[in-house]
Amino acid sequence: DAGVIQSPRHEVTEMGQEVTLRCKPISGHNSLFWYRQTMMRGLELLIYFNNNVPIDDSGMPEDRFSAKMPNASFSTLKIQPSEPRDSAVYFCASSFQGEKLFFGSGTQLSVL
Amino acid sequence: SQQGEEDPQALSIQEGENATMNCSYKTSINNLQWYRQNSGRGLVHLILIRSNEREKHSGRLRVTLDTSKKSSSLLITASRAADTASYFCAPGPGGATNKLIFGTGTLLAVQP
């Protein structure tokens, strides 16, 4: 298996633009997590899904953030409109039965 | 909060020495997991210890768990320069949706 695949690897955009981050979890995994990492706030859990259903989105900072998981092999995290303070590395991770998370390589987002 | 708190925040040792990192948590757990993050990369799962286990080994890693004190330690023996990374603990509440919240980690620097 290729592991958790995230795209794009890097994203540079201007304030106010829509940003969509994508994640393909490991086949057979039934839990998917979105994290955000910054120097100031560390690694924050934004939202996680179990069997494609959002279980806890309490970490989503604002209504500007939304996440979907239309099927077991794909998830998106969307920011609309983006702001400079959204600049961070966004990680997607998947697991089977909620144990042992496998992380993607992350998306480095810069909002100018 | 089910977040783990790692201690120390930073640790610098010489190659060949042992490195010990500690983790404290506040909630009941089903398991506790340790992860490593190399700069700019996603987290990598190292080891999982269940609440009914007191010690676990994996290669040069030794993890202990004391549920009465709500603490865990990670020992890396005979450290190598390649062990330089940040190390995170994550208390696992268990169940089908194992929501993992990470602390700020311990930054380990192994000097060659």
mmCIF file with all atom_site columns, C-alpha atoms in Angstrom:
data_model
loop_
_atom_site.group_PDB
_atom_site.id
_atom_site.type_symbol
_atom_site.label_atom_id
_atom_site.label_alt_id
_atom_site.label_comp_id
_atom_site.label_asym_id
_atom_site.label_entity_id
_atom_site.label_seq_id
_atom_site.pdbx_PDB_ins_code
_atom_site.Cartn_x
_atom_site.Cartn_y
_atom_site.Cartn_z
_atom_site.occupancy
_atom_site.B_iso_or_equiv
_atom_site.pdbx_formal_charge
_atom_site.auth_seq_id
_atom_site.auth_comp_id
_atom_site.auth_asym_id
_atom_site.auth_atom_id
_atom_site.pdbx_PDB_model_num
ATOM 1   C CA . ASP A 1 1   ? 0.000   0.000  0.000  1.00 0.00 ? 1   ASP A CA 1
ATOM 2   C CA . ALA A 1 2   ? 1.243   3.518  -0.775 1.00 0.00 ? 2   ALA A CA 1
ATOM 3   C CA . GLY A 1 3   ? 0.223   4.861  2.601  1.00 0.00 ? 3   GLY A CA 1
ATOM 4   C CA . VAL A 1 4   ? -1.916  7.927  3.214  1.00 0.00 ? 4   VAL A CA 1
ATOM 5   C CA . ILE A 1 5   ? -1.715  10.215 0.208  1.00 0.00 ? 5   ILE A CA 1
ATOM 6   C CA . GLN A 1 6   ? -2.241  13.951 0.515  1.00 0.00 ? 6   GLN A CA 1
ATOM 7   C CA . SER A 1 7   ? -2.358  16.563 -2.191 1.00 0.00 ? 7   SER A CA 1
ATOM 8   C CA . PRO A 1 8   ? -1.161  19.083 -2.929 1.00 0.00 ? 8   PRO A CA 1
ATOM 9   C CA . ARG A 1 9   ? 2.184   18.891 -1.127 1.00 0.00 ? 9   ARG A CA 1
ATOM 10  C CA . HIS A 1 10  ? 2.462   22.673 -1.106 1.00 0.00 ? 10  HIS A CA 1
ATOM 11  C CA . GLU A 1 11  ? -0.173  25.340 -1.636 1.00 0.00 ? 11  GLU A CA 1
ATOM 12  C CA . VAL A 1 12  ? 0.395   29.062 -1.858 1.00 0.00 ? 12  VAL A CA 1
ATOM 13  C CA . THR A 1 13  ? -2.670  31.229 -2.200 1.00 0.00 ? 13  THR A CA 1
ATOM 14  C CA . GLU A 1 14  ? -3.871  34.731 -1.582 1.00 0.00 ? 14  GLU A CA 1
ATOM 15  C CA . MET A 1 15  ? -6.130  35.796 1.216  1.00 0.00 ? 15  MET A CA 1
ATOM 16  C CA . GLY A 1 16  ? -9.788  35.329 0.342  1.00 0.00 ? 16  GLY A CA 1
ATOM 17  C CA . GLN A 1 17  ? -9.239  32.440 -2.032 1.00 0.00 ? 17  GLN A CA 1
ATOM 18  C CA . GLU A 1 18  ? -10.750 29.004 -1.584 1.00 0.00 ? 18  GLU A CA 1
ATOM 19  C CA . VAL A 1 19  ? -8.373  26.210 -0.671 1.00 0.00 ? 19  VAL A CA 1
ATOM 20  C CA . THR A 1 20  ? -9.118  22.499 -0.996 1.00 0.00 ? 20  THR A CA 1
ATOM 21  C CA . LEU A 1 21  ? -6.866  19.878 0.543  1.00 0.00 ? 21  LEU A CA 1
ATOM 22  C CA . ARG A 1 22  ? -7.265  16.247 -0.420 1.00 0.00 ? 22  ARG A CA 1
ATOM 23  C CA . CYS A 1 23  ? -6.580  12.953 1.303  1.00 0.00 ? 23  CYS A CA 1
ATOM 24  C CA . LYS A 1 24  ? -6.683  9.323  0.263  1.00 0.00 ? 24  LYS A CA 1
ATOM 25  C CA . PRO A 1 25  ? -6.566  7.044  3.307  1.00 0.00 ? 25  PRO A CA 1
ATOM 26  C CA . ILE A 1 26  ? -5.084  3.576  3.414  1.00 0.00 ? 26  ILE A CA 1
ATOM 27  C CA . SER A 1 27  ? -7.419  1.017  1.916  1.00 0.00 ? 27  SER A CA 1
ATOM 28  C CA . GLY A 1 28  ? -9.340  -0.839 4.600  1.00 0.00 ? 28  GLY A CA 1
ATOM 29  C CA . HIS A 1 29  ? -8.975  1.855  7.243  1.00 0.00 ? 29  HIS A CA 1
ATOM 30  C CA . ASN A 1 30  ? -12.260 3.053  8.686  1.00 0.00 ? 30  ASN A CA 1
ATOM 31  C CA . SER A 1 31  ? -11.156 6.172  10.616 1.00 0.00 ? 31  SER A CA 1
ATOM 32  C CA . LEU A 1 32  ? -9.801  9.379  9.119  1.00 0.00 ? 32  LEU A CA 1
ATOM 33  C CA . PHE A 1 33  ? -8.394  12.377 10.945 1.00 0.00 ? 33  PHE A CA 1
ATOM 34  C CA . TRP A 1 34  ? -7.446  15.913 9.886  1.00 0.00 ? 34  TRP A CA 1
ATOM 35  C CA . TYR A 1 35  ? -4.802  17.714 11.953 1.00 0.00 ? 35  TYR A CA 1
ATOM 36  C CA . ARG A 1 36  ? -3.209  21.132 11.644 1.00 0.00 ? 36  ARG A CA 1
ATOM 37  C CA . GLN A 1 37  ? 0.299   21.911 12.904 1.00 0.00 ? 37  GLN A CA 1
ATOM 38  C CA . THR A 1 38  ? 1.847   25.297 13.625 1.00 0.00 ? 38  THR A CA 1
ATOM 39  C CA . MET A 1 39  ? 4.744   26.378 15.794 1.00 0.00 ? 39  MET A CA 1
ATOM 40  C CA . MET A 1 40  ? 2.442   28.397 18.027 1.00 0.00 ? 40  MET A CA 1
ATOM 41  C CA . ARG A 1 41  ? -0.406  25.905 18.517 1.00 0.00 ? 41  ARG A CA 1
ATOM 42  C CA . GLY A 1 42  ? 1.282   22.581 17.950 1.00 0.00 ? 42  GLY A CA 1
ATOM 43  C CA . LEU A 1 43  ? -0.673  19.691 16.447 1.00 0.00 ? 43  LEU A CA 1
ATOM 44  C CA . GLU A 1 44  ? -4.422  20.318 16.579 1.00 0.00 ? 44  GLU A CA 1
ATOM 45  C CA . LEU A 1 45  ? -7.131  17.800 15.769 1.00 0.00 ? 45  LEU A CA 1
ATOM 46  C CA . LEU A 1 46  ? -9.616  19.491 13.475 1.00 0.00 ? 46  LEU A CA 1
ATOM 47  C CA . ILE A 1 47  ? -12.107 16.733 12.688 1.00 0.00 ? 47  ILE A CA 1
ATOM 48  C CA . TYR A 1 48  ? -12.314 12.985 12.449 1.00 0.00 ? 48  TYR A CA 1
ATOM 49  C CA . PHE A 1 49  ? -14.533 10.542 10.605 1.00 0.00 ? 49  PHE A CA 1
ATOM 50  C CA . ASN A 1 50  ? -15.516 6.998  11.400 1.00 0.00 ? 50  ASN A CA 1
ATOM 51  C CA . ASN A 1 51  ? -16.935 4.920  8.557  1.00 0.00 ? 51  ASN A CA 1
ATOM 52  C CA . ASN A 1 52  ? -17.206 8.118  6.475  1.00 0.00 ? 52  ASN A CA 1
ATOM 53  C CA . VAL A 1 53  ? -19.344 9.853  9.104  1.00 0.00 ? 53  VAL A CA 1
ATOM 54  C CA . PRO A 1 54  ? -18.025 12.964 10.895 1.00 0.00 ? 54  PRO A CA 1
ATOM 55  C CA . ILE A 1 55  ? -17.820 12.094 14.576 1.00 0.00 ? 55  ILE A CA 1
ATOM 56  C CA . ASP A 1 56  ? -16.239 15.146 16.158 1.00 0.00 ? 56  ASP A CA 1
ATOM 57  C CA . ASP A 1 57  ? -15.664 18.485 14.438 1.00 0.00 ? 57  ASP A CA 1
ATOM 58  C CA . SER A 1 58  ? -15.164 20.494 17.613 1.00 0.00 ? 58  SER A CA 1
ATOM 59  C CA . GLY A 1 59  ? -11.628 21.338 16.538 1.00 0.00 ? 59  GLY A CA 1
ATOM 60  C CA . MET A 1 60  ? -12.692 23.060 13.327 1.00 0.00 ? 60  MET A CA 1
ATOM 61  C CA . PRO A 1 61  ? -11.756 26.674 14.036 1.00 0.00 ? 61  PRO A CA 1
ATOM 62  C CA . GLU A 1 62  ? -14.503 28.482 12.184 1.00 0.00 ? 62  GLU A CA 1
ATOM 63  C CA . ASP A 1 63  ? -17.306 28.139 9.689  1.00 0.00 ? 63  ASP A CA 1
ATOM 64  C CA . ARG A 1 64  ? -14.755 28.903 7.022  1.00 0.00 ? 64  ARG A CA 1
ATOM 65  C CA . PHE A 1 65  ? -13.523 25.341 7.459  1.00 0.00 ? 65  PHE A CA 1
ATOM 66  C CA . SER A 1 66  ? -15.445 22.357 6.173  1.00 0.00 ? 66  SER A CA 1
ATOM 67  C CA . ALA A 1 67  ? -14.566 18.694 5.644  1.00 0.00 ? 67  ALA A CA 1
ATOM 68  C CA . LYS A 1 68  ? -16.223 15.922 3.721  1.00 0.00 ? 68  LYS A CA 1
ATOM 69  C CA . MET A 1 69  ? -15.714 12.230 3.241  1.00 0.00 ? 69  MET A CA 1
ATOM 70  C CA . PRO A 1 70  ? -17.956 11.150 0.362  1.00 0.00 ? 70  PRO A CA 1
ATOM 71  C CA . ASN A 1 71  ? -16.563 7.619  0.369  1.00 0.00 ? 71  ASN A CA 1
ATOM 72  C CA . ALA A 1 72  ? -14.081 5.412  2.176  1.00 0.00 ? 72  ALA A CA 1
ATOM 73  C CA . SER A 1 73  ? -11.211 6.333  -0.114 1.00 0.00 ? 73  SER A CA 1
ATOM 74  C CA . PHE A 1 74  ? -11.376 10.119 -0.256 1.00 0.00 ? 74  PHE A CA 1
ATOM 75  C CA . SER A 1 75  ? -11.693 13.142 1.998  1.00 0.00 ? 75  SER A CA 1
ATOM 76  C CA . THR A 1 76  ? -11.383 16.888 1.503  1.00 0.00 ? 76  THR A CA 1
ATOM 77  C CA . LEU A 1 77  ? -10.744 19.798 3.821  1.00 0.00 ? 77  LEU A CA 1
ATOM 78  C CA . LYS A 1 78  ? -11.890 23.119 2.436  1.00 0.00 ? 78  LYS A CA 1
ATOM 79  C CA . ILE A 1 79  ? -11.135 26.632 3.636  1.00 0.00 ? 79  ILE A CA 1
ATOM 80  C CA . GLN A 1 80  ? -13.284 29.403 2.192  1.00 0.00 ? 80  GLN A CA 1
ATOM 81  C CA . PRO A 1 81  ? -12.286 32.187 2.375  1.00 0.00 ? 81  PRO A CA 1
ATOM 82  C CA . SER A 1 82  ? -8.693  31.591 3.424  1.00 0.00 ? 82  SER A CA 1
ATOM 83  C CA . GLU A 1 83  ? -6.832  33.944 5.771  1.00 0.00 ? 83  GLU A CA 1
ATOM 84  C CA . PRO A 1 84  ? -3.112  34.358 6.562  1.00 0.00 ? 84  PRO A CA 1
ATOM 85  C CA . ARG A 1 85  ? -3.629  32.813 10.006 1.00 0.00 ? 85  ARG A CA 1
ATOM 86  C CA . ASP A 1 86  ? -4.676  29.581 8.288  1.00 0.00 ? 86  ASP A CA 1
ATOM 87  C CA . SER A 1 87  ? -1.077  29.097 7.178  1.00 0.00 ? 87  SER A CA 1
ATOM 88  C CA . ALA A 1 88  ? 0.084   25.786 8.609  1.00 0.00 ? 88  ALA A CA 1
ATOM 89  C CA . VAL A 1 89  ? 0.893   22.191 7.737  1.00 0.00 ? 89  VAL A CA 1
ATOM 90  C CA . TYR A 1 90  ? -2.277  20.150 7.413  1.00 0.00 ? 90  TYR A CA 1
ATOM 91  C CA . PHE A 1 91  ? -2.002  16.420 8.027  1.00 0.00 ? 91  PHE A CA 1
ATOM 92  C CA . CYS A 1 92  ? -4.415  13.670 7.212  1.00 0.00 ? 92  CYS A CA 1
ATOM 93  C CA . ALA A 1 93  ? -4.181  10.355 9.068  1.00 0.00 ? 93  ALA A CA 1
ATOM 94  C CA . SER A 1 94  ? -6.085  7.107  8.874  1.00 0.00 ? 94  SER A CA 1
ATOM 95  C CA . SER A 1 95  ? -6.430  4.063  11.091 1.00 0.00 ? 95  SER A CA 1
ATOM 96  C CA . PHE A 1 96  ? -8.294  0.794  11.453 1.00 0.00 ? 96  PHE A CA 1
ATOM 97  C CA . GLN A 1 97  ? -10.600 0.617  14.440 1.00 0.00 ? 97  GLN A CA 1
ATOM 98  C CA . GLY A 1 98  ? -9.108  3.813  15.813 1.00 0.00 ? 98  GLY A CA 1
ATOM 99  C CA . GLU A 1 99  ? -5.663  2.513  16.699 1.00 0.00 ? 99  GLU A CA 1
ATOM 100 C CA . LYS A 1 100 ? -2.228  3.234  15.292 1.00 0.00 ? 100 LYS A CA 1
ATOM 101 C CA . LEU A 1 101 ? -2.598  6.277  13.098 1.00 0.00 ? 101 LEU A CA 1
ATOM 102 C CA . PHE A 1 102 ? -0.819  6.430  9.761  1.00 0.00 ? 102 PHE A CA 1
ATOM 103 C CA . PHE A 1 103 ? -0.047  9.989  8.709  1.00 0.00 ? 103 PHE A CA 1
ATOM 104 C CA . GLY A 1 104 ? 0.317   11.467 5.256  1.00 0.00 ? 104 GLY A CA 1
ATOM 105 C CA . SER A 1 105 ? 3.205   13.725 4.309  1.00 0.00 ? 105 SER A CA 1
ATOM 106 C CA . GLY A 1 106 ? 1.105   16.816 4.901  1.00 0.00 ? 106 GLY A CA 1
ATOM 107 C CA . THR A 1 107 ? 0.141   19.884 2.895  1.00 0.00 ? 107 THR A CA 1
ATOM 108 C CA . GLN A 1 108 ? 2.150   23.025 3.575  1.00 0.00 ? 108 GLN A CA 1
ATOM 109 C CA . LEU A 1 109 ? -0.355  25.878 3.188  1.00 0.00 ? 109 LEU A CA 1
ATOM 110 C CA . SER A 1 110 ? 0.754   29.484 2.893  1.00 0.00 ? 110 SER A CA 1
ATOM 111 C CA . VAL A 1 111 ? -1.909  32.167 2.687  1.00 0.00 ? 111 VAL A CA 1
ATOM 112 C CA . LEU A 1 112 ? -0.479  35.522 1.650  1.00 0.00 ? 112 LEU A CA 1
ATOM 113 C CA . SER B 2 1   ? -8.587  16.941 28.405 1.00 0.00 ? 1   SER B CA 1
ATOM 114 C CA . GLN B 2 2   ? -7.290  13.672 26.987 1.00 0.00 ? 2   GLN B CA 1
ATOM 115 C CA . GLN B 2 3   ? -4.171  15.341 25.711 1.00 0.00 ? 3   GLN B CA 1
ATOM 116 C CA . GLY B 2 4   ? -0.836  13.912 26.763 1.00 0.00 ? 4   GLY B CA 1
ATOM 117 C CA . GLU B 2 5   ? 1.852   16.224 28.059 1.00 0.00 ? 5   GLU B CA 1
ATOM 118 C CA . GLU B 2 6   ? 5.447   15.354 27.268 1.00 0.00 ? 6   GLU B CA 1
ATOM 119 C CA . ASP B 2 7   ? 8.417   16.206 29.437 1.00 0.00 ? 7   ASP B CA 1
ATOM 120 C CA . PRO B 2 8   ? 11.049  17.522 28.940 1.00 0.00 ? 8   PRO B CA 1
ATOM 121 C CA . GLN B 2 9   ? 10.234  19.885 26.090 1.00 0.00 ? 9   GLN B CA 1
ATOM 122 C CA . ALA B 2 10  ? 13.739  19.448 24.729 1.00 0.00 ? 10  ALA B CA 1
ATOM 123 C CA . LEU B 2 11  ? 16.529  16.950 25.310 1.00 0.00 ? 11  LEU B CA 1
ATOM 124 C CA . SER B 2 12  ? 20.067  16.927 23.955 1.00 0.00 ? 12  SER B CA 1
ATOM 125 C CA . ILE B 2 13  ? 22.306  13.885 24.342 1.00 0.00 ? 13  ILE B CA 1
ATOM 126 C CA . GLN B 2 14  ? 25.376  12.313 22.778 1.00 0.00 ? 14  GLN B CA 1
ATOM 127 C CA . GLU B 2 15  ? 25.202  9.401  20.396 1.00 0.00 ? 15  GLU B CA 1
ATOM 128 C CA . GLY B 2 16  ? 25.259  6.126  22.295 1.00 0.00 ? 16  GLY B CA 1
ATOM 129 C CA . GLU B 2 17  ? 23.551  7.520  25.382 1.00 0.00 ? 17  GLU B CA 1
ATOM 130 C CA . ASN B 2 18  ? 20.046  6.615  26.454 1.00 0.00 ? 18  ASN B CA 1
ATOM 131 C CA . ALA B 2 19  ? 17.156  9.065  26.114 1.00 0.00 ? 19  ALA B CA 1
ATOM 132 C CA . THR B 2 20  ? 14.147  9.076  28.407 1.00 0.00 ? 20  THR B CA 1
ATOM 133 C CA . MET B 2 21  ? 10.975  11.010 27.726 1.00 0.00 ? 21  MET B CA 1
ATOM 134 C CA . ASN B 2 22  ? 7.940   11.181 29.962 1.00 0.00 ? 22  ASN B CA 1
ATOM 135 C CA . CYS B 2 23  ? 4.241   11.593 29.349 1.00 0.00 ? 23  CYS B CA 1
ATOM 136 C CA . SER B 2 24  ? 1.453   12.505 31.736 1.00 0.00 ? 24  SER B CA 1
ATOM 137 C CA . TYR B 2 25  ? -2.262  12.428 31.070 1.00 0.00 ? 25  TYR B CA 1
ATOM 138 C CA . LYS B 2 26  ? -5.468  13.085 32.976 1.00 0.00 ? 26  LYS B CA 1
ATOM 139 C CA . THR B 2 27  ? -8.218  10.829 31.675 1.00 0.00 ? 27  THR B CA 1
ATOM 140 C CA . SER B 2 28  ? -8.907  7.102  31.700 1.00 0.00 ? 28  SER B CA 1
ATOM 141 C CA . ILE B 2 29  ? -7.283  5.295  28.839 1.00 0.00 ? 29  ILE B CA 1
ATOM 142 C CA . ASN B 2 30  ? -7.552  2.101  26.861 1.00 0.00 ? 30  ASN B CA 1
ATOM 143 C CA . ASN B 2 31  ? -4.055  2.489  25.491 1.00 0.00 ? 31  ASN B CA 1
ATOM 144 C CA . LEU B 2 32  ? -1.237  4.986  25.115 1.00 0.00 ? 32  LEU B CA 1
ATOM 145 C CA . GLN B 2 33  ? 0.698   5.505  21.912 1.00 0.00 ? 33  GLN B CA 1
ATOM 146 C CA . TRP B 2 34  ? 4.066   7.054  21.097 1.00 0.00 ? 34  TRP B CA 1
ATOM 147 C CA . TYR B 2 35  ? 4.868   8.706  17.785 1.00 0.00 ? 35  TYR B CA 1
ATOM 148 C CA . ARG B 2 36  ? 7.962   10.243 16.210 1.00 0.00 ? 36  ARG B CA 1
ATOM 149 C CA . GLN B 2 37  ? 8.075   13.206 13.849 1.00 0.00 ? 37  GLN B CA 1
ATOM 150 C CA . ASN B 2 38  ? 11.091  14.089 11.787 1.00 0.00 ? 38  ASN B CA 1
ATOM 151 C CA . SER B 2 39  ? 11.278  17.701 10.730 1.00 0.00 ? 39  SER B CA 1
ATOM 152 C CA . GLY B 2 40  ? 8.746   18.505 8.054  1.00 0.00 ? 40  GLY B CA 1
ATOM 153 C CA . ARG B 2 41  ? 7.293   15.014 7.942  1.00 0.00 ? 41  ARG B CA 1
ATOM 154 C CA . GLY B 2 42  ? 4.156   13.301 9.178  1.00 0.00 ? 42  GLY B CA 1
ATOM 155 C CA . LEU B 2 43  ? 4.100   11.489 12.490 1.00 0.00 ? 43  LEU B CA 1
ATOM 156 C CA . VAL B 2 44  ? 5.172   7.863  12.552 1.00 0.00 ? 44  VAL B CA 1
ATOM 157 C CA . HIS B 2 45  ? 3.682   5.381  15.005 1.00 0.00 ? 45  HIS B CA 1
ATOM 158 C CA . LEU B 2 46  ? 6.322   3.817  17.263 1.00 0.00 ? 46  LEU B CA 1
ATOM 159 C CA . ILE B 2 47  ? 4.572   1.710  19.859 1.00 0.00 ? 47  ILE B CA 1
ATOM 160 C CA . LEU B 2 48  ? 1.208   1.160  21.547 1.00 0.00 ? 48  LEU B CA 1
ATOM 161 C CA . ILE B 2 49  ? 0.868   -0.024 25.127 1.00 0.00 ? 49  ILE B CA 1
ATOM 162 C CA . ARG B 2 50  ? -2.480  -1.122 26.500 1.00 0.00 ? 50  ARG B CA 1
ATOM 163 C CA . SER B 2 51  ? -3.846  -0.114 29.877 1.00 0.00 ? 51  SER B CA 1
ATOM 164 C CA . ASN B 2 52  ? -3.377  -3.629 31.277 1.00 0.00 ? 52  ASN B CA 1
ATOM 165 C CA . GLU B 2 53  ? 0.298   -3.695 30.282 1.00 0.00 ? 53  GLU B CA 1
ATOM 166 C CA . ARG B 2 54  ? 3.106   -2.235 32.366 1.00 0.00 ? 54  ARG B CA 1
ATOM 167 C CA . GLU B 2 55  ? 6.035   -2.472 29.970 1.00 0.00 ? 55  GLU B CA 1
ATOM 168 C CA . LYS B 2 56  ? 6.600   -3.078 26.300 1.00 0.00 ? 56  LYS B CA 1
ATOM 169 C CA . HIS B 2 57  ? 9.695   -3.362 24.123 1.00 0.00 ? 57  HIS B CA 1
ATOM 170 C CA . SER B 2 58  ? 10.304  -2.810 20.447 1.00 0.00 ? 58  SER B CA 1
ATOM 171 C CA . GLY B 2 59  ? 13.901  -2.914 19.283 1.00 0.00 ? 59  GLY B CA 1
ATOM 172 C CA . ARG B 2 60  ? 15.757  -0.114 21.102 1.00 0.00 ? 60  ARG B CA 1
ATOM 173 C CA . LEU B 2 61  ? 12.495  1.288  22.471 1.00 0.00 ? 61  LEU B CA 1
ATOM 174 C CA . ARG B 2 62  ? 11.143  0.532  25.914 1.00 0.00 ? 62  ARG B CA 1
ATOM 175 C CA . VAL B 2 63  ? 7.819   1.948  27.054 1.00 0.00 ? 63  VAL B CA 1
ATOM 176 C CA . THR B 2 64  ? 6.384   1.800  30.546 1.00 0.00 ? 64  THR B CA 1
ATOM 177 C CA . LEU B 2 65  ? 2.899   2.667  31.698 1.00 0.00 ? 65  LEU B CA 1
ATOM 178 C CA . ASP B 2 66  ? 1.701   3.434  35.204 1.00 0.00 ? 66  ASP B CA 1
ATOM 179 C CA . THR B 2 67  ? -2.060  3.922  35.113 1.00 0.00 ? 67  THR B CA 1
ATOM 180 C CA . SER B 2 68  ? -2.213  4.731  38.835 1.00 0.00 ? 68  SER B CA 1
ATOM 181 C CA . LYS B 2 69  ? 0.034   7.731  38.240 1.00 0.00 ? 69  LYS B CA 1
ATOM 182 C CA . LYS B 2 70  ? -1.373  8.397  34.770 1.00 0.00 ? 70  LYS B CA 1
ATOM 183 C CA . SER B 2 71  ? 2.098   8.465  33.314 1.00 0.00 ? 71  SER B CA 1
ATOM 184 C CA . SER B 2 72  ? 4.234   6.754  30.711 1.00 0.00 ? 72  SER B CA 1
ATOM 185 C CA . SER B 2 73  ? 7.872   6.861  29.724 1.00 0.00 ? 73  SER B CA 1
ATOM 186 C CA . LEU B 2 74  ? 9.704   6.168  26.483 1.00 0.00 ? 74  LEU B CA 1
ATOM 187 C CA . LEU B 2 75  ? 13.307  5.012  26.691 1.00 0.00 ? 75  LEU B CA 1
ATOM 188 C CA . ILE B 2 76  ? 15.504  4.944  23.607 1.00 0.00 ? 76  ILE B CA 1
ATOM 189 C CA . THR B 2 77  ? 18.670  2.978  24.261 1.00 0.00 ? 77  THR B CA 1
ATOM 190 C CA . ALA B 2 78  ? 21.991  3.447  22.493 1.00 0.00 ? 78  ALA B CA 1
ATOM 191 C CA . SER B 2 79  ? 20.720  6.530  20.660 1.00 0.00 ? 79  SER B CA 1
ATOM 192 C CA . ARG B 2 80  ? 21.803  7.383  17.144 1.00 0.00 ? 80  ARG B CA 1
ATOM 193 C CA . ALA B 2 81  ? 21.914  10.666 15.262 1.00 0.00 ? 81  ALA B CA 1
ATOM 194 C CA . ALA B 2 82  ? 18.990  9.368  13.199 1.00 0.00 ? 82  ALA B CA 1
ATOM 195 C CA . ASP B 2 83  ? 16.851  9.337  16.364 1.00 0.00 ? 83  ASP B CA 1
ATOM 196 C CA . THR B 2 84  ? 16.859  13.137 16.288 1.00 0.00 ? 84  THR B CA 1
ATOM 197 C CA . ALA B 2 85  ? 13.174  14.045 16.051 1.00 0.00 ? 85  ALA B CA 1
ATOM 198 C CA . SER B 2 86  ? 10.176  15.173 18.060 1.00 0.00 ? 86  SER B CA 1
ATOM 199 C CA . TYR B 2 87  ? 8.417   12.531 20.105 1.00 0.00 ? 87  TYR B CA 1
ATOM 200 C CA . PHE B 2 88  ? 4.739   12.657 21.028 1.00 0.00 ? 88  PHE B CA 1
ATOM 201 C CA . CYS B 2 89  ? 2.537   10.610 23.299 1.00 0.00 ? 89  CYS B CA 1
ATOM 202 C CA . ALA B 2 90  ? -1.192  10.199 22.715 1.00 0.00 ? 90  ALA B CA 1
ATOM 203 C CA . PRO B 2 91  ? -3.568  8.735  25.298 1.00 0.00 ? 91  PRO B CA 1
ATOM 204 C CA . GLY B 2 92  ? -6.097  6.518  23.573 1.00 0.00 ? 92  GLY B CA 1
ATOM 205 C CA . PRO B 2 93  ? -9.584  6.408  25.062 1.00 0.00 ? 93  PRO B CA 1
ATOM 206 C CA . GLY B 2 94  ? -10.339 3.264  23.097 1.00 0.00 ? 94  GLY B CA 1
ATOM 207 C CA . GLY B 2 95  ? -13.490 2.236  21.386 1.00 0.00 ? 95  GLY B CA 1
ATOM 208 C CA . ALA B 2 96  ? -14.322 2.375  17.725 1.00 0.00 ? 96  ALA B CA 1
ATOM 209 C CA . THR B 2 97  ? -13.366 6.032  17.430 1.00 0.00 ? 97  THR B CA 1
ATOM 210 C CA . ASN B 2 98  ? -9.985  6.397  19.050 1.00 0.00 ? 98  ASN B CA 1
ATOM 211 C CA . LYS B 2 99  ? -9.702  10.157 19.052 1.00 0.00 ? 99  LYS B CA 1
ATOM 212 C CA . LEU B 2 100 ? -6.029  11.007 19.586 1.00 0.00 ? 100 LEU B CA 1
ATOM 213 C CA . ILE B 2 101 ? -4.951  14.429 20.792 1.00 0.00 ? 101 ILE B CA 1
ATOM 214 C CA . PHE B 2 102 ? -1.260  15.220 20.760 1.00 0.00 ? 102 PHE B CA 1
ATOM 215 C CA . GLY B 2 103 ? 0.731   17.471 23.058 1.00 0.00 ? 103 GLY B CA 1
ATOM 216 C CA . THR B 2 104 ? 3.666   19.671 22.141 1.00 0.00 ? 104 THR B CA 1
ATOM 217 C CA . GLY B 2 105 ? 6.143   16.817 22.161 1.00 0.00 ? 105 GLY B CA 1
ATOM 218 C CA . THR B 2 106 ? 9.739   16.350 23.266 1.00 0.00 ? 106 THR B CA 1
ATOM 219 C CA . LEU B 2 107 ? 12.368  17.564 20.830 1.00 0.00 ? 107 LEU B CA 1
ATOM 220 C CA . LEU B 2 108 ? 15.273  15.120 20.992 1.00 0.00 ? 108 LEU B CA 1
ATOM 221 C CA . ALA B 2 109 ? 18.643  16.084 19.555 1.00 0.00 ? 109 ALA B CA 1
ATOM 222 C CA . VAL B 2 110 ? 21.277  13.356 19.368 1.00 0.00 ? 110 VAL B CA 1
ATOM 223 C CA . GLN B 2 111 ? 24.720  14.788 18.803 1.00 0.00 ? 111 GLN B CA 1
ATOM 224 C CA . PRO B 2 112 ? 27.110  12.632 16.734 1.00 0.00 ? 112 PRO B CA 1
#
